Amino acid sequence: EVQLLESGGGLVQPGGSLRLSCAASGFTFSSYAMSWVRQAPGKGLEWVSAISGSGGSTYYADSVKGRFTISRDNSMYLRMNSLRAEDTAVYFCAKGGASYSYGLHFDHWGQGTLVTVSS
Amino acid sequence: EIVLTQSPGTLSLSPGERATLSCRASQSVSSSYLAWYQQKPGQAPRLLIYAASSRATGIPDRFSGSGSGTDFTLTISRLEPEDFAVYYCQQYGSSPLFTFGPGTKVDI
């Protein structure tokens, strides 16, 4: 059974940093691209960043480019710097559904971790 | 940048009725790159349909997807009480890599 478990969320001041983690199990982790998707309170879904199965290729939404860094080893991570109020959201990790490109869609999701950026 | 528009914003129906949800893209999208998700309050999204018309594992056959080019549809043939939720379409593309529609809420 595929399981994805996020951790690392919390309250941080504007301009601060946070590192999210996503622990994965139940599948060959290195064979699939992974993504972070966020959802601001009461809003829709927004894709944030993706990383290839090997970790050698990464992709970012314009809204976080230059501030967030995605990485992976046996887990996936999101380093978030220069945080803004508009980054407040539940952050989900999501597994690519296809074993090529960046997965095309997301067939498994974690339960999410809440990041609140406020003074 | 491909923008996805979903309509209606809210669909008010009763159990047993048919639901038809629309997702329109600002540019043509490959059918292989269009997916649908269901999200209930406080839960993560769940993949329903990928490649426009393929049901994900464990998804009941009352859910079906169709469409091509810029117009895609998610149909729920007979609504069950557990189907009342928000539904999102999503496309895979170039920039941004993934885009979600704003969602359609199906409520009673």
CSV table of N, CA and C in Angstrom, one decimal, chain A residues 11-86:
chain,number,residue,atom,x,y,z
A,11,LEU,N,4.0,27.3,12.3
A,11,LEU,CA,3.9,28.8,12.3
A,11,LEU,C,5.2,29.4,12.1
A,12,VAL,N,5.4,30.3,11.1
A,12,VAL,CA,6.7,30.9,10.8
A,12,VAL,C,6.4,32.4,10.5
A,13,GLN,N,7.3,33.3,10.9
A,13,GLN,CA,7.1,34.7,10.6
A,13,GLN,C,7.4,35.0,9.1
A,14,PRO,N,6.9,36.1,8.6
A,14,PRO,CA,7.2,36.5,7.3
A,14,PRO,C,8.7,36.7,7.1
A,15,GLY,N,9.2,36.2,6.0
A,15,GLY,CA,10.7,36.2,5.8
A,15,GLY,C,11.4,35.0,6.3
A,16,GLY,N,10.7,34.2,7.1
A,16,GLY,CA,11.4,33.0,7.7
A,16,GLY,C,11.5,31.8,6.8
A,17,SER,N,12.0,30.8,7.3
A,17,SER,CA,12.2,29.5,6.5
A,17,SER,C,11.6,28.3,7.2
A,18,LEU,N,11.4,27.3,6.4
A,18,LEU,CA,10.8,26.1,6.9
A,18,LEU,C,11.2,25.0,6.0
A,19,ARG,N,11.3,23.7,6.5
A,19,ARG,CA,11.6,22.6,5.6
A,19,ARG,C,10.6,21.5,5.8
A,20,LEU,N,9.9,21.2,4.8
A,20,LEU,CA,8.9,20.1,4.8
A,20,LEU,C,9.5,18.8,4.3
A,21,SER,N,9.0,17.7,4.9
A,21,SER,CA,9.5,16.4,4.5
A,21,SER,C,8.3,15.5,4.1
A,22,CYS,N,8.5,14.6,3.2
A,22,CYS,CA,7.5,13.6,2.8
A,22,CYS,C,8.1,12.3,2.8
A,23,ALA,N,7.7,11.4,3.7
A,23,ALA,CA,8.2,10.0,3.8
A,23,ALA,C,7.3,9.1,3.0
A,24,ALA,N,7.9,8.4,2.1
A,24,ALA,CA,7.1,7.5,1.2
A,24,ALA,C,7.4,6.1,1.4
A,25,SER,N,6.4,5.2,1.2
A,25,SER,CA,6.6,3.8,1.3
A,25,SER,C,5.5,3.1,0.5
A,26,GLY,N,5.8,1.8,0.2
A,26,GLY,CA,4.8,1.0,-0.6
A,26,GLY,C,5.0,1.0,-2.1
A,27,PHE,N,6.1,1.7,-2.6
A,27,PHE,CA,6.4,1.7,-4.0
A,27,PHE,C,7.8,1.9,-4.2
A,28,THR,N,8.3,1.7,-5.4
A,28,THR,CA,9.7,2.0,-5.7
A,28,THR,C,9.9,3.5,-5.9
A,29,PHE,N,10.4,4.1,-4.8
A,29,PHE,CA,10.4,5.6,-4.7
A,29,PHE,C,11.1,6.2,-5.9
A,30,SER,N,12.3,5.6,-6.2
A,30,SER,CA,13.1,6.3,-7.2
A,30,SER,C,12.6,6.1,-8.6
A,31,SER,N,11.5,5.4,-8.8
A,31,SER,CA,11.0,5.2,-10.2
A,31,SER,C,9.9,6.2,-10.5
A,32,TYR,N,9.5,7.1,-9.6
A,32,TYR,CA,8.4,8.0,-9.8
A,32,TYR,C,8.8,9.4,-9.5
A,33,ALA,N,8.4,10.4,-10.3
A,33,ALA,CA,8.4,11.8,-10.0
A,33,ALA,C,7.5,12.1,-8.8
A,34,MET,N,7.8,13.1,-8.1
A,34,MET,CA,7.0,13.5,-7.0
A,34,MET,C,6.8,15.0,-7.1
A,35,SER,N,5.7,15.5,-6.5
A,35,SER,CA,5.4,16.9,-6.5
A,35,SER,C,4.9,17.4,-5.1
A,36,TRP,N,5.0,18.7,-4.9
A,36,TRP,CA,4.3,19.3,-3.8
A,36,TRP,C,3.2,20.2,-4.4
A,37,VAL,N,2.0,20.0,-3.8
A,37,VAL,CA,0.8,20.8,-4.2
A,37,VAL,C,0.3,21.4,-2.9
A,38,ARG,N,-0.1,22.7,-3.0
A,38,ARG,CA,-0.6,23.4,-1.8
A,38,ARG,C,-2.1,23.9,-2.0
A,39,GLN,N,-2.7,24.2,-0.9
A,39,GLN,CA,-4.1,24.6,-0.9
A,39,GLN,C,-4.2,25.6,0.2
A,40,ALA,N,-4.4,26.9,-0.2
A,40,ALA,CA,-4.6,28.0,0.8
A,40,ALA,C,-6.0,27.8,1.4
A,41,PRO,N,-6.2,28.3,2.6
A,41,PRO,CA,-7.5,28.0,3.3
A,41,PRO,C,-8.7,28.5,2.5
A,42,GLY,N,-9.6,27.5,2.3
A,42,GLY,CA,-10.8,27.8,1.5
A,42,GLY,C,-10.6,28.0,0.0
A,43,LYS,N,-9.4,27.7,-0.5
A,43,LYS,CA,-9.1,27.9,-1.9
A,43,LYS,C,-8.9,26.6,-2.6
A,44,GLY,N,-8.5,26.7,-3.9
A,44,GLY,CA,-8.3,25.5,-4.7
A,44,GLY,C,-6.9,25.0,-4.6
A,45,LEU,N,-6.6,24.1,-5.5
A,45,LEU,CA,-5.2,23.4,-5.5
A,45,LEU,C,-4.3,24.2,-6.4
A,46,GLU,N,-3.0,24.3,-5.9
A,46,GLU,CA,-2.0,24.9,-6.7
A,46,GLU,C,-0.7,24.1,-6.7
A,47,TRP,N,-0.3,23.7,-7.8
A,47,TRP,CA,1.0,22.9,-7.9
A,47,TRP,C,2.1,23.8,-7.6
A,48,VAL,N,3.1,23.3,-6.8
A,48,VAL,CA,4.2,24.1,-6.3
A,48,VAL,C,5.5,23.7,-7.0
A,49,SER,N,5.8,22.4,-7.0
A,49,SER,CA,7.1,22.0,-7.4
A,49,SER,C,7.1,20.5,-7.7
A,50,ALA,N,8.0,20.1,-8.6
A,50,ALA,CA,8.1,18.7,-9.0
A,50,ALA,C,9.6,18.3,-9.1
A,51,ILE,N,9.8,17.0,-8.9
A,51,ILE,CA,11.2,16.5,-9.0
A,51,ILE,C,11.1,15.1,-9.6
A,52,SER,N,12.1,14.9,-10.5
A,52,SER,CA,12.1,13.6,-11.2
A,52,SER,C,12.5,12.4,-10.3
A,53,GLY,N,12.3,11.2,-10.7
A,53,GLY,CA,12.5,10.1,-9.9
A,53,GLY,C,14.0,10.0,-9.5
A,54,SER,N,14.9,10.4,-10.3
A,54,SER,CA,16.3,10.4,-10.0
A,54,SER,C,16.7,11.6,-9.1
A,55,GLY,N,15.9,12.6,-9.1
A,55,GLY,CA,16.2,13.8,-8.4
A,55,GLY,C,17.1,14.8,-9.3
A,56,GLY,N,17.4,14.4,-10.5
A,56,GLY,CA,18.2,15.2,-11.3
A,56,GLY,C,17.5,16.4,-12.0
A,57,SER,N,16.2,16.4,-12.1
A,57,SER,CA,15.5,17.4,-12.7
A,57,SER,C,14.4,18.0,-11.7
A,58,THR,N,14.3,19.3,-11.7
A,58,THR,CA,13.3,19.9,-10.9
A,58,THR,C,12.5,21.0,-11.6
A,59,TYR,N,11.4,21.3,-11.1
A,59,TYR,CA,10.5,22.3,-11.8
A,59,TYR,C,9.7,23.0,-10.7
A,60,TYR,N,9.5,24.3,-10.9
A,60,TYR,CA,8.8,25.2,-9.9
A,60,TYR,C,7.8,26.0,-10.6
A,61,ALA,N,6.7,26.3,-9.8
A,61,ALA,CA,5.8,27.3,-10.2
A,61,ALA,C,6.4,28.7,-10.1
A,62,ASP,N,6.0,29.6,-10.9
A,62,ASP,CA,6.6,31.0,-10.9
A,62,ASP,C,6.5,31.6,-9.5
A,63,SER,N,5.4,31.3,-8.8
A,63,SER,CA,5.1,31.9,-7.5
A,63,SER,C,6.2,31.6,-6.4
A,64,VAL,N,6.9,30.5,-6.6
A,64,VAL,CA,7.9,30.1,-5.6
A,64,VAL,C,9.3,30.0,-6.1
A,65,LYS,N,9.5,30.2,-7.4
A,65,LYS,CA,10.8,30.1,-8.0
A,65,LYS,C,11.8,31.0,-7.3
A,66,GLY,N,13.0,30.5,-7.0
A,66,GLY,CA,14.0,31.3,-6.4
A,66,GLY,C,13.9,31.4,-4.8
A,67,ARG,N,12.7,30.9,-4.3
A,67,ARG,CA,12.5,30.9,-2.8
A,67,ARG,C,12.4,29.5,-2.3
A,68,PHE,N,11.9,28.6,-3.1
A,68,PHE,CA,11.7,27.2,-2.6
A,68,PHE,C,12.7,26.3,-3.4
A,69,THR,N,13.1,25.2,-2.7
A,69,THR,CA,14.0,24.2,-3.3
A,69,THR,C,13.5,22.8,-3.0
A,70,ILE,N,13.2,22.0,-4.0
A,70,ILE,CA,12.8,20.7,-3.8
A,70,ILE,C,14.0,19.7,-3.9
A,71,SER,N,13.9,18.6,-3.1
A,71,SER,CA,15.0,17.7,-3.2
A,71,SER,C,14.5,16.3,-2.8
A,72,ARG,N,15.3,15.3,-2.9
A,72,ARG,CA,14.8,13.9,-2.5
A,72,ARG,C,16.1,13.1,-2.3
A,73,ASP,N,15.9,12.2,-1.3
A,73,ASP,CA,16.8,11.0,-1.2
A,73,ASP,C,15.9,9.8,-1.0
A,74,ASN,N,15.8,9.3,0.2
A,74,ASN,CA,14.8,8.3,0.4
A,74,ASN,C,13.4,8.9,0.8
A,75,SER,N,13.4,10.2,1.0
A,75,SER,CA,12.2,11.0,1.2
A,75,SER,C,12.2,12.2,0.3
A,76,MET,N,11.2,13.0,0.3
A,76,MET,CA,11.2,14.2,-0.5
A,76,MET,C,11.1,15.4,0.4
A,77,TYR,N,11.7,16.5,0.0
A,77,TYR,CA,11.8,17.7,0.9
A,77,TYR,C,11.4,18.9,0.1
A,78,LEU,N,11.0,19.9,0.9
A,78,LEU,CA,10.8,21.2,0.3
A,78,LEU,C,11.3,22.3,1.3
A,79,ARG,N,12.4,22.9,0.8
A,79,ARG,CA,13.0,24.0,1.6
A,79,ARG,C,12.3,25.3,1.2
A,80,MET,N,11.7,26.0,2.1
A,80,MET,CA,11.0,27.2,1.8
A,80,MET,C,11.7,28.4,2.5
A,81,ASN,N,12.2,29.3,1.7
A,81,ASN,CA,12.8,30.5,2.3
A,81,ASN,C,12.0,31.7,1.9
A,82,SER,N,12.3,32.8,2.6
A,82,SER,CA,11.6,34.1,2.3
A,82,SER,C,10.1,34.0,2.3
A,83,LEU,N,9.6,33.3,3.3
A,83,LEU,CA,8.1,33.0,3.3
A,83,LEU,C,7.3,34.2,3.4
A,84,ARG,N,6.2,34.2,2.7
A,84,ARG,CA,5.2,35.3,2.7
A,84,ARG,C,3.9,34.9,3.2
A,85,ALA,N,3.0,35.8,3.6
A,85,ALA,CA,1.7,35.5,4.0
A,85,ALA,C,0.9,34.6,3.0
A,86,GLU,N,1.2,34.9,1.8
A,86,GLU,CA,0.4,34.2,0.7
A,86,GLU,C,0.9,32.7,0.5
